PDB file of C-alpha atoms in Angstrom:
ATOM      1  CA  UNK A  24     -23.952 -69.333  -4.646  1.00  0.00           C
ATOM      2  CA  UNK A  25     -20.323 -68.084  -5.078  1.00  0.00           C
ATOM      3  CA  UNK A  26     -20.145 -67.464  -1.273  1.00  0.00           C
ATOM      4  CA  UNK A  27     -21.051 -71.114  -0.663  1.00  0.00           C
ATOM      5  CA  UNK A  28     -18.363 -72.337  -3.033  1.00  0.00           C
ATOM      6  CA  UNK A  29     -15.831 -70.068  -1.512  1.00  0.00           C
ATOM      7  CA  UNK A  30     -16.829 -71.282   2.023  1.00  0.00           C
ATOM      8  CA  UNK A  31     -16.384 -74.884   1.012  1.00  0.00           C
ATOM      9  CA  UNK A  32     -13.223 -74.450  -0.762  1.00  0.00           C
ATOM     10  CA  UNK A  33     -11.426 -72.469   1.884  1.00  0.00           C
ATOM     11  CA  UNK A  34     -12.531 -74.763   4.596  1.00  0.00           C
ATOM     12  CA  UNK A  35     -10.781 -77.675   2.744  1.00  0.00           C
ATOM     13  CA  UNK A  36      -7.377 -76.244   1.885  1.00  0.00           C
ATOM     14  CA  UNK A  37      -4.598 -75.169   4.222  1.00  0.00           C
ATOM     15  CA  UNK A  38      -3.909 -71.959   2.308  1.00  0.00           C
ATOM     16  CA  UNK A  39      -7.250 -70.192   1.702  1.00  0.00           C
ATOM     17  CA  UNK A  40      -5.613 -67.041   0.187  1.00  0.00           C
ATOM     18  CA  UNK A  41      -4.747 -69.016  -2.856  1.00  0.00           C
ATOM     19  CA  UNK A  42      -8.560 -70.042  -3.547  1.00  0.00           C
ATOM     20  CA  UNK A  43      -9.715 -68.210  -6.647  1.00  0.00           C
ATOM     21  CA  UNK A  44     -13.171 -68.478  -8.184  1.00  0.00           C
ATOM     22  CA  UNK A  45     -14.209 -67.027 -11.477  1.00  0.00           C
ATOM     23  CA  UNK A  46     -17.902 -66.965 -12.264  1.00  0.00           C
ATOM     24  CA  UNK A  47     -19.517 -67.035 -15.824  1.00  0.00           C
ATOM     25  CA  UNK A  48     -23.284 -66.671 -15.913  1.00  0.00           C
ATOM     26  CA  UNK A  49     -25.512 -67.728 -18.834  1.00  0.00           C
ATOM     27  CA  UNK A  50     -29.275 -67.461 -18.986  1.00  0.00           C
ATOM     28  CA  UNK A  51     -29.841 -70.834 -17.157  1.00  0.00           C
ATOM     29  CA  UNK A  52     -26.448 -71.971 -16.304  1.00  0.00           C
ATOM     30  CA  UNK A  53     -23.682 -70.669 -13.875  1.00  0.00           C
ATOM     31  CA  UNK A  54     -20.129 -71.923 -14.417  1.00  0.00           C
ATOM     32  CA  UNK A  55     -17.557 -71.707 -11.614  1.00  0.00           C
ATOM     33  CA  UNK A  56     -13.948 -72.046 -12.276  1.00  0.00           C
ATOM     34  CA  UNK A  57     -12.282 -73.059  -8.979  1.00  0.00           C
ATOM     35  CA  UNK A  58      -8.469 -72.558  -8.849  1.00  0.00           C
ATOM     36  CA  UNK A  59      -6.524 -73.528  -5.722  1.00  0.00           C
ATOM     37  CA  UNK A  60      -2.824 -74.029  -5.099  1.00  0.00           C
ATOM     38  CA  UNK A  61      -1.349 -76.923  -7.134  1.00  0.00           C
ATOM     39  CA  UNK A  62      -0.381 -78.945  -4.062  1.00  0.00           C
ATOM     40  CA  UNK A  63      -3.815 -78.714  -2.675  1.00  0.00           C
ATOM     41  CA  UNK A  64      -5.758 -79.807  -5.650  1.00  0.00           C
ATOM     42  CA  UNK A  65      -5.953 -83.364  -4.207  1.00  0.00           C
ATOM     43  CA  UNK A  66      -7.737 -82.061  -1.059  1.00  0.00           C
ATOM     44  CA  UNK A  67     -10.481 -80.333  -3.058  1.00  0.00           C
ATOM     45  CA  UNK A  68     -10.977 -83.437  -5.430  1.00  0.00           C
ATOM     46  CA  UNK A  69     -10.588 -86.106  -2.855  1.00  0.00           C
ATOM     47  CA  UNK A  70     -10.281 -89.762  -3.248  1.00  0.00           C
ATOM     48  CA  UNK A  71     -11.867 -91.006  -6.419  1.00  0.00           C
ATOM     49  CA  UNK A  72     -13.386 -87.559  -6.757  1.00  0.00           C
ATOM     50  CA  UNK A  73     -15.783 -87.955  -3.783  1.00  0.00           C
ATOM     51  CA  UNK A  74     -15.210 -84.465  -2.345  1.00  0.00           C
ATOM     52  CA  UNK A  75     -15.466 -82.936  -5.775  1.00  0.00           C
ATOM     53  CA  UNK A  76     -18.724 -84.819  -6.292  1.00  0.00           C
ATOM     54  CA  UNK A  77     -20.038 -83.567  -2.990  1.00  0.00           C
ATOM     55  CA  UNK A  78     -19.193 -79.946  -3.768  1.00  0.00           C
ATOM     56  CA  UNK A  79     -20.969 -80.179  -7.099  1.00  0.00           C
ATOM     57  CA  UNK A  80     -23.996 -81.906  -5.374  1.00  0.00           C
ATOM     58  CA  UNK A  81     -24.245 -79.056  -3.028  1.00  0.00           C
ATOM     59  CA  UNK A  82     -23.897 -76.415  -5.526  1.00  0.00           C
ATOM     60  CA  UNK A  83     -26.447 -78.231  -7.693  1.00  0.00           C
ATOM     61  CA  UNK A  84     -28.907 -77.996  -4.703  1.00  0.00           C
ATOM     62  CA  UNK A  85     -28.323 -74.228  -4.327  1.00  0.00           C
ATOM     63  CA  UNK A  86     -28.734 -73.632  -7.914  1.00  0.00           C
ATOM     64  CA  UNK A  87     -32.057 -75.662  -8.064  1.00  0.00           C
ATOM     65  CA  UNK A  88     -33.542 -73.311  -5.618  1.00  0.00           C
ATOM     66  CA  UNK A  89     -32.770 -70.475  -7.979  1.00  0.00           C
ATOM     67  CA  UNK A  90     -34.080 -72.463 -11.066  1.00  0.00           C
ATOM     68  CA  UNK A  91     -30.724 -72.456 -12.545  1.00  0.00           C
ATOM     69  CA  UNK A  92     -27.964 -75.201 -13.263  1.00  0.00           C
ATOM     70  CA  UNK A  93     -24.397 -75.007 -12.118  1.00  0.00           C
ATOM     71  CA  UNK A  94     -21.008 -76.462 -13.333  1.00  0.00           C
ATOM     72  CA  UNK A  95     -18.003 -76.351 -11.041  1.00  0.00           C
ATOM     73  CA  UNK A  96     -14.537 -76.816 -12.874  1.00  0.00           C
ATOM     74  CA  UNK A  97     -11.610 -77.420 -10.481  1.00  0.00           C
ATOM     75  CA  UNK A  98      -8.023 -76.565 -11.501  1.00  0.00           C
TER      76      UNK A  98
END
């Protein structure tokens, strides 16, 4: 799942080297902290949060296939 998030994030930004992903795993929950360059945060969040919601939806589907829940925090 981390590879999927990394692929999505690096595809959206102009500076893919600045993308950082931290993962915390619980028993049934996985939390990802996605950090991008400050000037590119808007590209990842999107207008009214549409891109962020799409990322979270895709990650939720991937997590459901593994019987887990996922949270994505964008900074």
